[in-house]
């Protein structure tokens, strides 16, 4: 299946009219436009403020089946009054401004109600304005409007290759303002400055408002959203980032491989690696549920995972336990108890880097080989043909028994009784001396190097790698690129400030998810309000934590319960608050850890990988909280030196 675009449904009957006809026939056949009010500057100046507010309120009710709050109406009134004053002043300075288009409360489709206050199509440019009834905007305000502009530039087709400018207007500010910090690109203007600033806009090529408002908007969904769509046989959106990352081509290759294996009675092992957030799990889910197998079986494919939290969250989101299965049950049913042949010809093993070594498999299940070899031995019992896909994250081995990595797949192939053809990334061929060259296929398509989780922040993974390698200078050089891409990354000693930032930034965005993350081995975080101990985390309802709405006490957005590296691997948040504890500290020249774990050859490696997991969960950004303790001083200063900006409430 192709990654087909999900089309926006818009009111195309009369885009510049203030409201569509209320006739019965039109109310049935015409779709509701996803904005509150749209018209030219001349039309906006001609309408009375009361009529404009009435029409905004009616449209809001049409879209959300509820009346706007008194606070919302007051904010609209404040914005409308001031805009009409400034556009009146602008007219003699810029006569062409009468034809500029104002789109109030434009809802970003598929984004759970996210909507900037105003999109102004002016002089061929796209201006995204947020009005805040404040004297001084907060950092959350700045990042909110920057994110609107970023997402329009990246995911809105008619905005591609166009200037998209975020503008923040604190309506209580007076006097001249200064542009926000260079690099983030947010223009902060007092209301009194709007007319003069707009009059200086340089004319770009014409932009048709009807075309713009009807254009496709297709962000990549989160893992949970994508699972729902796949499960319901809905198309996933296509974004240029996913296509440039090679995901559609990889899926097409897998589909062709399945057809080949079925026709020629072959067995194939495909190992797909990638940076955190590159879409490995999405590839696996889509492959399993939209494959080309012609078979009379009810379930010719299975998605297995050793990641218990991922399974729990997906099953909670889908209200079904048949969608994904624990790999533990697969071992027990087909190897430990019955040694039967699976009915599935397609087996996807998610988080394959977490596969246990032989010692751990013997301890837990009494199986005499490593997990990779066990999966291959079970797959060999499948009649005629089989395709096994292993999805492997880079540098995310965090459990006891997970330190062997790719080597155990080579060992499993050396123990295999069937002939396997192996597909992997070019840099991995050296790990497979047991496979004859004529059965080893290497291609870059099997290594997903682009992060889709963090939107435009293509340098996030590299920044994390530099930080954890102690390469602080290289990390600091990359951070401005992250900010330019709209990825906000902060540092604080005050957990209350971090919580306030998230609540303020996502106040009117109920689909957004933010929450507390922490290393399981940190011992000093619980005293500061991050309960990461075993008792607290084992009692947490993982499904509710990720899925429930912000007003639920079980939701991550309540900011009361924390998830550790074991609970967030393979999952994501829009904005995590990461507690950096005393289990990984900077000792002047390198990272060190006093943690000791039984049966672990390199405890420091597991601690570093744990923080790699924690630091790569965010889609919009992250905040690192470091306890204000003397022993954490060097760590705090190191994170600051690596480019994290100290979070403040006001600019």
XYZ file of C-alpha atoms in Angstrom:
651
model
C 0.000 0.000 0.000
C 1.258 3.474 -0.831
C 1.446 6.212 1.786
C -1.498 8.031 0.278
C -2.234 11.586 1.379
C -5.155 12.217 3.679
C -7.156 15.023 2.082
C -8.537 17.984 3.965
C -12.264 18.540 3.610
C -13.002 22.193 3.007
C -15.917 24.433 2.144
C -15.325 25.139 -1.555
C -18.677 26.764 -2.291
C -17.526 30.307 -1.517
C -14.222 30.538 0.292
C -14.257 34.316 0.731
C -17.825 34.546 1.950
C -18.294 35.147 5.640
C -20.604 32.210 6.087
C -22.055 29.585 3.828
C -25.759 29.505 3.170
C -27.882 27.997 5.908
C -30.273 26.310 3.474
C -31.189 22.742 4.288
C -29.714 21.343 1.080
C -26.356 23.045 1.578
C -26.151 22.150 5.243
C -26.442 18.485 4.264
C -24.149 18.392 1.219
C -21.480 21.022 1.906
C -18.621 20.082 4.244
C -17.807 22.362 7.145
C -14.699 24.466 6.547
C -11.962 24.051 9.125
C -11.606 27.702 10.068
C -13.610 30.221 12.046
C -13.786 33.129 9.614
C -12.161 33.857 6.277
C -12.248 36.998 4.191
C -10.241 39.852 2.734
C -8.870 42.717 4.791
C -11.463 44.982 3.166
C -14.251 42.621 4.218
C -12.892 42.424 7.761
C -12.845 46.224 8.055
C -16.374 46.461 6.649
C -17.973 44.052 9.112
C -19.102 45.121 12.565
C -17.219 43.559 15.426
C -20.414 42.093 16.890
C -21.339 40.377 13.612
C -17.798 39.054 13.252
C -17.869 37.633 16.791
C -21.268 36.081 16.162
C -20.059 34.355 13.020
C -16.886 33.129 14.728
C -18.980 31.695 17.558
C -21.391 29.961 15.179
C -18.535 28.420 13.203
C -16.877 27.260 16.421
C -20.118 25.528 17.378
C -20.322 23.879 13.928
C -16.770 22.548 14.240
C -16.758 21.394 17.854
C -20.438 21.011 18.748
C -20.028 23.287 21.759
C -20.192 26.996 22.459
C -16.994 28.997 22.919
C -16.179 30.002 26.475
C -16.510 33.556 27.730
C -12.715 33.731 27.955
C -12.390 32.689 24.311
C -14.896 35.305 23.153
C -13.097 37.988 25.146
C -9.796 36.991 23.508
C -11.408 37.177 20.041
C -12.839 40.602 20.839
C -9.490 41.898 22.059
C -7.787 40.594 18.921
C -10.501 41.877 16.536
C -10.605 45.393 17.916
C -6.861 45.864 17.728
C -6.545 44.282 14.294
C -9.221 46.527 12.817
C -7.386 49.564 14.185
C -4.043 48.461 12.734
C -5.423 47.406 9.334
C -7.135 50.806 9.056
C -3.742 52.485 9.631
C -2.119 50.114 7.136
C -4.449 50.944 4.244
C -2.869 54.266 3.164
C 0.637 52.847 3.744
C -0.024 49.711 1.725
C -3.061 49.993 -0.604
C -2.703 46.391 -1.805
C -3.365 45.207 1.777
C -7.124 45.482 1.143
C -6.890 42.247 -0.847
C -4.869 40.335 1.751
C -6.702 37.340 3.226
C -7.370 36.784 6.929
C -8.120 33.251 8.153
C -9.069 33.201 11.815
C -8.908 30.009 13.908
C -7.597 27.842 11.057
C -7.587 24.268 12.334
C -4.601 22.161 11.353
C -6.324 18.992 10.084
C -5.692 15.723 11.948
C -4.003 17.668 14.764
C -6.682 17.412 17.431
C -7.956 20.992 17.269
C -4.635 22.874 17.044
C -5.347 26.280 15.535
C -3.380 29.531 15.379
C -5.349 32.693 16.098
C -4.803 34.111 12.618
C -3.185 33.074 9.350
C -2.636 36.175 7.224
C -1.928 35.611 3.513
C -0.145 38.868 2.723
C 2.088 39.886 -0.185
C 2.515 36.258 -1.210
C 3.693 35.313 2.288
C 2.109 33.249 5.077
C 2.067 35.033 8.412
C 1.047 33.022 11.478
C -0.100 35.290 14.319
C -0.788 34.427 17.941
C -2.300 37.087 20.220
C -1.630 36.808 23.943
C -3.299 39.081 26.484
C 0.021 39.718 28.216
C 2.728 42.321 28.592
C 5.540 39.769 28.363
C 5.181 36.499 26.445
C 6.515 33.306 27.949
C 8.880 30.846 26.333
C 5.912 28.512 25.841
C 4.094 31.245 23.870
C 7.085 31.711 21.582
C 7.525 27.993 21.000
C 3.808 27.529 20.334
C 3.663 29.995 17.421
C 7.034 28.759 16.130
C 5.603 25.226 16.027
C 2.519 26.375 14.096
C 4.739 27.996 11.464
C 7.061 24.990 11.358
C 4.239 22.521 10.783
C 2.600 24.629 8.080
C 5.936 24.961 6.291
C 6.613 21.234 6.471
C 3.216 19.524 6.166
C 0.940 21.992 4.324
C 1.465 21.479 0.622
C 0.566 25.004 -0.544
C 2.995 26.444 2.022
C 6.020 24.569 0.710
C 8.738 26.884 -0.618
C 6.850 29.919 0.713
C 7.919 32.329 3.463
C 6.107 31.235 6.656
C 6.637 33.800 9.420
C 5.594 33.254 13.075
C 4.478 36.442 14.833
C 3.660 36.769 18.514
C 1.583 39.761 19.618
C 1.425 40.416 23.394
C -1.591 42.729 23.310
C -0.749 44.419 26.625
C 2.765 45.393 25.519
C 3.459 49.000 24.603
C 6.448 50.606 22.930
C 8.936 49.127 20.517
C 9.757 45.421 20.619
C 12.732 43.456 19.455
C 12.693 40.284 17.374
C 13.094 37.192 19.499
C 16.476 35.514 19.715
C 18.158 35.156 16.363
C 17.692 31.718 14.857
C 14.232 30.825 16.147
C 12.664 33.367 13.823
C 9.697 34.451 15.960
C 8.810 38.100 15.434
C 7.508 39.677 18.648
C 5.466 42.830 18.001
C 3.421 45.151 20.149
C -0.020 45.759 18.644
C 0.944 49.349 17.847
C 3.790 48.090 15.643
C 1.719 45.817 13.406
C 0.743 48.336 10.721
C 4.279 49.665 10.288
C 5.801 46.187 10.236
C 3.261 44.848 7.720
C 3.780 47.850 5.452
C 7.405 46.789 4.946
C 6.611 43.292 3.655
C 8.352 42.446 0.417
C 6.064 41.156 -2.292
C 6.484 37.473 -3.132
C 4.743 35.570 -5.917
C 0.953 35.571 -5.749
C -0.746 33.116 -3.425
C -4.334 32.107 -4.141
C -6.298 31.935 -0.861
C -8.769 29.325 -2.102
C -5.950 27.048 -3.186
C -4.176 27.560 0.119
C -7.119 26.801 2.362
C -8.036 23.670 0.356
C -4.473 22.333 0.252
C -3.474 18.980 1.731
C -2.079 18.954 5.245
C -0.504 15.632 6.193
C 1.626 15.249 9.331
C 3.037 11.845 10.153
C 0.942 10.358 12.990
C 2.276 9.071 16.272
C 2.675 5.320 16.720
C -0.721 5.067 18.441
C -2.499 7.143 15.783
C -0.880 5.143 13.001
C -1.837 1.854 14.611
C -5.472 2.922 14.757
C -5.447 3.897 11.080
C -3.760 0.693 9.967
C -6.096 -1.393 12.117
C -9.095 0.387 10.581
C -7.623 0.067 7.052
C -7.311 3.836 6.649
C -4.491 5.338 4.570
C -1.510 6.787 6.353
C -0.597 10.315 5.317
C 2.284 10.948 2.982
C 4.731 13.645 3.974
C 7.816 14.645 2.050
C 9.950 13.753 5.053
C 8.718 10.137 5.134
C 9.266 9.837 1.395
C 12.743 11.329 1.590
C 13.497 8.864 4.389
C 12.758 6.007 1.972
C 9.903 4.430 3.939
C 7.485 3.922 0.996
C 10.268 2.350 -1.088
C 11.221 0.051 1.798
C 7.635 -1.160 2.170
C 7.354 -1.797 -1.556
C 10.560 -3.830 -1.403
C 9.181 -5.913 1.465
C 5.939 -6.529 -0.425
C 7.854 -7.722 -3.488
C 10.048 -9.919 -1.305
C 6.968 -11.595 0.175
C 5.626 -12.357 -3.297
C 9.015 -13.779 -4.318
C 9.345 -15.923 -1.193
C 5.836 -17.298 -1.610
C 6.323 -18.072 -5.306
C 9.787 -19.638 -4.950
C 9.406 -21.276 -1.515
C 12.211 -19.233 0.074
C 13.079 -18.041 3.553
C 14.264 -14.479 4.087
C 15.564 -12.569 7.094
C 15.351 -8.761 6.812
C 17.074 -6.635 9.460
C 15.970 -3.000 9.500
C 17.968 -0.635 11.681
C 17.454 3.039 12.352
C 17.771 5.971 14.671
C 15.125 6.459 17.372
C 11.913 7.801 15.877
C 12.798 6.819 12.299
C 9.533 4.932 11.788
C 10.706 1.337 12.300
C 7.624 0.355 14.288
C 5.343 2.051 11.744
C 7.011 0.065 8.966
C 6.486 -3.164 10.897
C 2.837 -2.457 11.695
C 1.984 -1.463 8.147
C 3.846 -4.445 6.683
C 2.024 -6.937 8.902
C -1.459 -5.567 8.307
C -1.269 -4.494 4.666
C 0.875 -7.201 3.104
C 0.214 -8.817 -0.310
C -0.015 -12.447 0.864
C -2.552 -14.535 -1.029
C -3.564 -17.095 1.527
C -6.714 -18.591 2.954
C -5.473 -18.332 6.517
C -7.073 -15.805 8.800
C -3.780 -14.519 10.142
C -0.814 -14.971 7.786
C 1.295 -12.399 9.657
C 2.139 -11.513 13.267
C 3.768 -8.517 14.963
C 5.855 -9.603 17.953
C 7.520 -7.388 20.504
C 9.479 -7.831 23.670
C 8.537 -4.266 24.560
C 5.794 -4.785 27.134
C 4.794 -1.108 27.437
C 4.453 -0.742 23.660
C 2.179 -3.786 23.551
C 0.122 -2.508 26.483
C -0.314 0.956 24.982
C -1.269 -0.321 21.527
C -3.745 -2.798 22.988
C -5.221 -0.056 25.191
C -5.524 2.335 22.252
C -7.114 -0.271 19.976
C -9.257 -1.963 22.633
C -7.931 -5.242 21.263
C -5.296 -7.798 22.278
C -5.106 -9.386 18.839
C -3.247 -6.560 17.119
C 0.224 -7.124 18.588
C 1.545 -10.058 20.604
C 4.266 -10.426 23.251
C 7.256 -12.352 21.914
C 7.258 -14.227 25.233
C 3.996 -15.951 24.284
C 5.509 -16.860 20.904
C 8.469 -18.559 22.606
C 6.309 -20.389 25.122
C 3.771 -21.662 22.602
C 6.049 -22.700 19.750
C 9.307 -23.619 21.502
C 8.917 -24.326 25.200
C 5.612 -26.168 25.399
C 4.672 -27.656 22.049
C 7.389 -26.918 19.497
C 4.700 -26.379 16.891
C 4.822 -24.573 13.570
C 3.368 -21.040 13.543
C 0.483 -20.421 11.181
C 2.004 -17.087 10.149
C 4.368 -16.838 7.179
C 5.301 -13.235 7.997
C 6.888 -12.608 11.379
C 7.901 -9.119 12.492
C 10.124 -8.976 15.557
C 10.041 -5.414 16.905
C 12.817 -4.041 19.121
C 15.035 -6.862 17.852
C 18.105 -5.257 19.437
C 16.522 -6.191 22.764
C 16.729 -9.892 21.937
C 18.174 -11.817 24.880
C 21.413 -13.750 24.735
C 21.583 -17.520 25.266
C 22.311 -17.237 28.984
C 19.250 -15.075 29.613
C 17.001 -17.260 27.395
C 18.101 -20.363 29.307
C 17.452 -18.643 32.628
C 13.978 -17.372 31.683
C 12.609 -20.055 29.363
C 14.970 -23.030 29.373
C 15.673 -22.429 25.666
C 19.163 -23.510 24.596
C 19.986 -20.635 22.259
C 19.779 -16.854 22.013
C 16.486 -15.169 21.114
C 17.497 -14.602 17.487
C 18.291 -18.274 17.014
C 15.039 -19.279 18.724
C 12.989 -17.069 16.392
C 14.724 -18.514 13.324
C 14.295 -22.090 14.545
C 10.591 -21.519 15.098
C 10.266 -19.812 11.708
C 11.877 -22.804 10.003
C 8.887 -24.890 11.039
C 6.568 -22.686 8.947
C 5.710 -24.759 5.858
C 7.175 -23.854 2.438
C 8.299 -20.264 2.962
C 8.737 -17.488 5.496
C 9.812 -13.846 5.821
C 11.170 -12.668 9.187
C 11.671 -8.926 9.695
C 13.751 -7.710 12.630
C 13.395 -4.028 13.624
C 16.459 -2.816 15.481
C 17.069 0.492 17.243
C 20.614 1.824 17.415
C 22.252 2.128 20.824
C 19.110 1.190 22.761
C 20.205 -1.984 24.560
C 19.069 -1.261 28.108
C 18.189 -4.651 29.620
C 20.331 -7.375 31.118
C 21.129 -9.887 28.366
C 20.834 -7.399 25.488
C 24.506 -6.690 24.891
C 25.261 -9.060 21.992
C 23.283 -7.207 19.309
C 23.717 -8.307 15.694
C 26.217 -11.008 16.580
C 23.485 -13.272 17.912
C 21.630 -13.132 14.592
C 24.761 -14.444 12.885
C 25.000 -17.178 15.499
C 21.359 -18.098 14.912
C 21.968 -18.325 11.159
C 24.998 -20.548 11.732
C 22.760 -22.919 13.732
C 19.928 -22.866 11.169
C 18.955 -26.011 9.307
C 17.167 -24.201 6.458
C 18.646 -21.910 3.802
C 18.127 -18.267 4.717
C 18.662 -15.220 2.542
C 19.661 -12.162 4.560
C 18.930 -8.491 3.800
C 20.647 -5.749 5.807
C 22.323 -2.345 5.647
C 25.792 -2.172 4.016
C 27.574 -1.501 7.303
C 26.229 -4.722 8.821
C 27.502 -7.322 6.374
C 30.634 -7.848 8.469
C 28.462 -9.263 11.249
C 27.348 -12.210 9.067
C 30.362 -14.387 8.228
C 28.077 -17.423 8.493
C 26.074 -16.288 5.427
C 27.475 -17.037 1.942
C 27.961 -13.848 -0.118
C 25.450 -14.963 -2.748
C 22.716 -15.036 -0.061
C 23.624 -11.715 1.603
C 21.956 -8.598 0.184
C 23.078 -5.189 1.419
C 21.342 -1.899 0.662
C 21.022 1.463 2.384
C 17.221 1.147 2.322
C 17.471 -1.106 5.389
C 18.937 1.670 7.555
C 16.445 4.448 8.378
C 18.568 7.456 9.249
C 15.931 10.204 9.368
C 13.957 10.895 12.519
C 10.243 11.335 11.883
C 9.380 11.652 15.558
C 11.006 15.036 15.986
C 9.464 16.749 12.951
C 12.158 18.854 11.275
C 14.887 18.257 13.830
C 17.052 15.970 11.711
C 20.040 16.638 13.969
C 18.463 15.467 17.251
C 19.970 11.983 17.114
C 23.407 13.353 16.290
C 23.180 15.881 19.123
C 22.303 13.131 21.600
C 25.157 10.976 20.295
C 27.659 13.823 20.736
C 26.378 14.603 24.226
C 26.607 11.004 25.435
C 30.023 10.570 23.826
C 31.260 13.586 25.768
C 31.737 15.624 22.593
C 30.274 18.778 24.074
C 31.617 21.227 21.510
C 30.115 19.311 18.609
C 26.812 19.060 20.473
C 26.754 22.816 21.115
C 27.384 23.556 17.442
C 24.346 21.483 16.457
C 21.876 23.019 18.901
C 21.133 26.188 16.855
C 20.129 23.934 13.955
C 17.668 22.170 16.224
C 16.111 25.452 17.268
C 15.913 26.669 13.681
C 14.067 23.463 12.849
C 11.549 24.145 15.626
C 12.857 21.644 18.176
C 12.868 23.317 21.601
C 15.391 21.966 24.135
C 15.714 23.385 27.649
C 17.423 22.883 30.990
C 16.144 23.733 34.471
C 16.705 23.213 38.193
C 13.023 23.974 38.849
C 10.547 21.206 38.050
C 7.600 23.573 38.612
C 8.851 25.833 35.806
C 9.105 22.855 33.460
C 5.564 21.735 34.281
C 4.190 25.257 33.812
C 5.830 25.487 30.394
C 4.146 22.303 29.135
C 0.736 23.182 30.528
C 0.842 26.658 29.055
C 2.156 25.649 25.656
C -0.442 22.906 25.130
C -3.352 24.454 27.036
C -5.738 24.328 24.047
C -4.259 21.262 22.352
C -5.836 18.213 24.044
C -4.240 15.728 21.645
C -0.729 16.731 22.677
C 1.113 14.575 25.195
C 3.727 15.668 27.710
C 4.933 13.821 30.775
C 7.712 12.909 33.197
C 10.483 10.524 32.112
C 13.356 9.317 34.258
C 16.087 6.718 34.440
C 15.105 3.688 36.509
C 18.453 3.743 38.341
C 18.419 7.377 39.525
C 18.003 7.541 43.295
C 17.661 11.285 43.846
C 14.659 12.170 41.665
C 11.762 10.944 43.811
C 12.513 13.591 46.452
C 11.891 16.293 43.826
C 8.554 14.990 42.561
C 9.584 12.402 39.942
C 8.510 9.002 41.343
C 10.736 6.637 39.341
C 11.099 3.863 41.921
C 9.969 0.324 41.139
C 6.917 0.474 43.398
C 5.567 3.633 41.727
C 6.298 2.647 38.135
C 5.055 -0.939 38.475
C 1.631 0.300 39.592
C 1.280 2.744 36.714
C -1.443 2.103 34.113
C 0.735 2.402 31.012
C -2.122 2.528 28.515
C -3.950 5.282 30.376
C -0.703 7.226 30.902
C -0.122 7.536 27.157
C -3.709 7.614 25.869
C -6.039 9.261 28.390
C -6.957 12.959 27.884
C -5.080 15.662 29.815
C -7.836 16.072 32.420
C -7.536 12.418 33.493
C -5.548 11.895 36.715
C -4.002 8.807 35.065
C -2.744 10.751 32.028
C 0.900 11.630 31.524
C -0.292 15.250 31.232
C -1.206 15.218 34.925
C 2.578 15.320 35.508
C 2.261 13.200 38.632
C 3.604 9.802 37.525
C 6.850 9.020 35.738
C 7.821 6.443 33.129
C 11.348 5.040 32.916
C 13.438 4.032 29.904
C 11.719 0.631 30.003
C 8.290 2.240 29.700
C 9.021 4.683 26.893
C 11.238 2.730 24.484
C 9.482 2.553 21.128
C 6.912 5.130 22.251
C 6.877 8.911 22.152
C 5.605 12.126 23.674
C 5.249 15.544 22.152
C 7.229 17.134 24.968
C 8.882 15.056 27.711
C 10.280 16.451 30.953
C 13.347 14.279 31.584
C 14.685 13.894 35.089
C 18.479 13.549 34.930
C 19.511 11.675 38.032
C 22.620 10.658 39.924
C 23.072 7.384 38.015
C 24.905 9.158 35.170
C 27.097 12.125 36.085
C 29.853 14.143 34.456
C 33.178 13.789 36.276
C 35.151 16.594 34.586
C 36.221 14.611 31.504
C 33.597 11.932 30.780
C 30.340 10.368 31.867
C 30.532 7.969 34.779
C 28.174 5.821 36.793
C 28.381 4.159 40.170
C 25.544 1.778 39.266
C 26.434 -1.898 39.348
C 24.159 -4.558 37.899
C 24.325 -8.301 38.232
C 25.294 -10.210 35.073
C 26.060 -6.999 33.170
C 29.463 -6.712 31.503
C 29.297 -2.950 30.941
C 26.881 -1.136 33.294
C 27.978 2.291 32.030
C 26.927 1.351 28.511
C 23.423 0.470 29.718
C 23.163 3.766 31.616
C 24.251 5.760 28.576
C 21.810 3.850 26.384
C 19.046 4.490 28.922
C 19.570 8.234 28.615
C 19.774 7.877 24.832
C 16.276 6.404 24.939
C 14.989 9.135 27.273
C 16.460 11.982 25.216
C 14.979 10.758 21.929
C 11.289 10.476 22.869
C 10.175 14.041 22.071
C 8.414 15.174 18.907
C 8.381 18.925 19.617
C 11.287 19.138 22.040
C 12.309 18.350 25.615
C 13.138 19.813 29.009
C 15.877 18.294 31.174
C 15.396 18.736 34.916
C 18.543 18.369 37.036
C 18.099 18.357 40.828
C 19.703 21.407 42.488
C 22.330 19.390 44.361
C 26.067 19.932 44.715
C 26.859 16.503 43.279
C 24.843 17.357 40.144
C 26.531 20.707 39.491
C 29.003 19.404 36.900
C 26.238 17.519 35.104
C 24.047 20.630 34.920
C 26.921 22.741 33.595
C 27.826 20.058 31.046
C 24.285 19.910 29.684
C 24.294 23.703 29.433
C 27.652 23.617 27.636
C 26.234 21.067 25.191
C 23.638 23.615 24.067
C 20.602 23.220 26.313
C 19.128 26.645 27.025
C 18.149 27.502 30.588
C 14.364 27.725 30.681
C 12.875 31.011 31.836
C 9.239 32.006 32.101
C 9.474 35.428 30.407
C 11.538 37.029 27.654
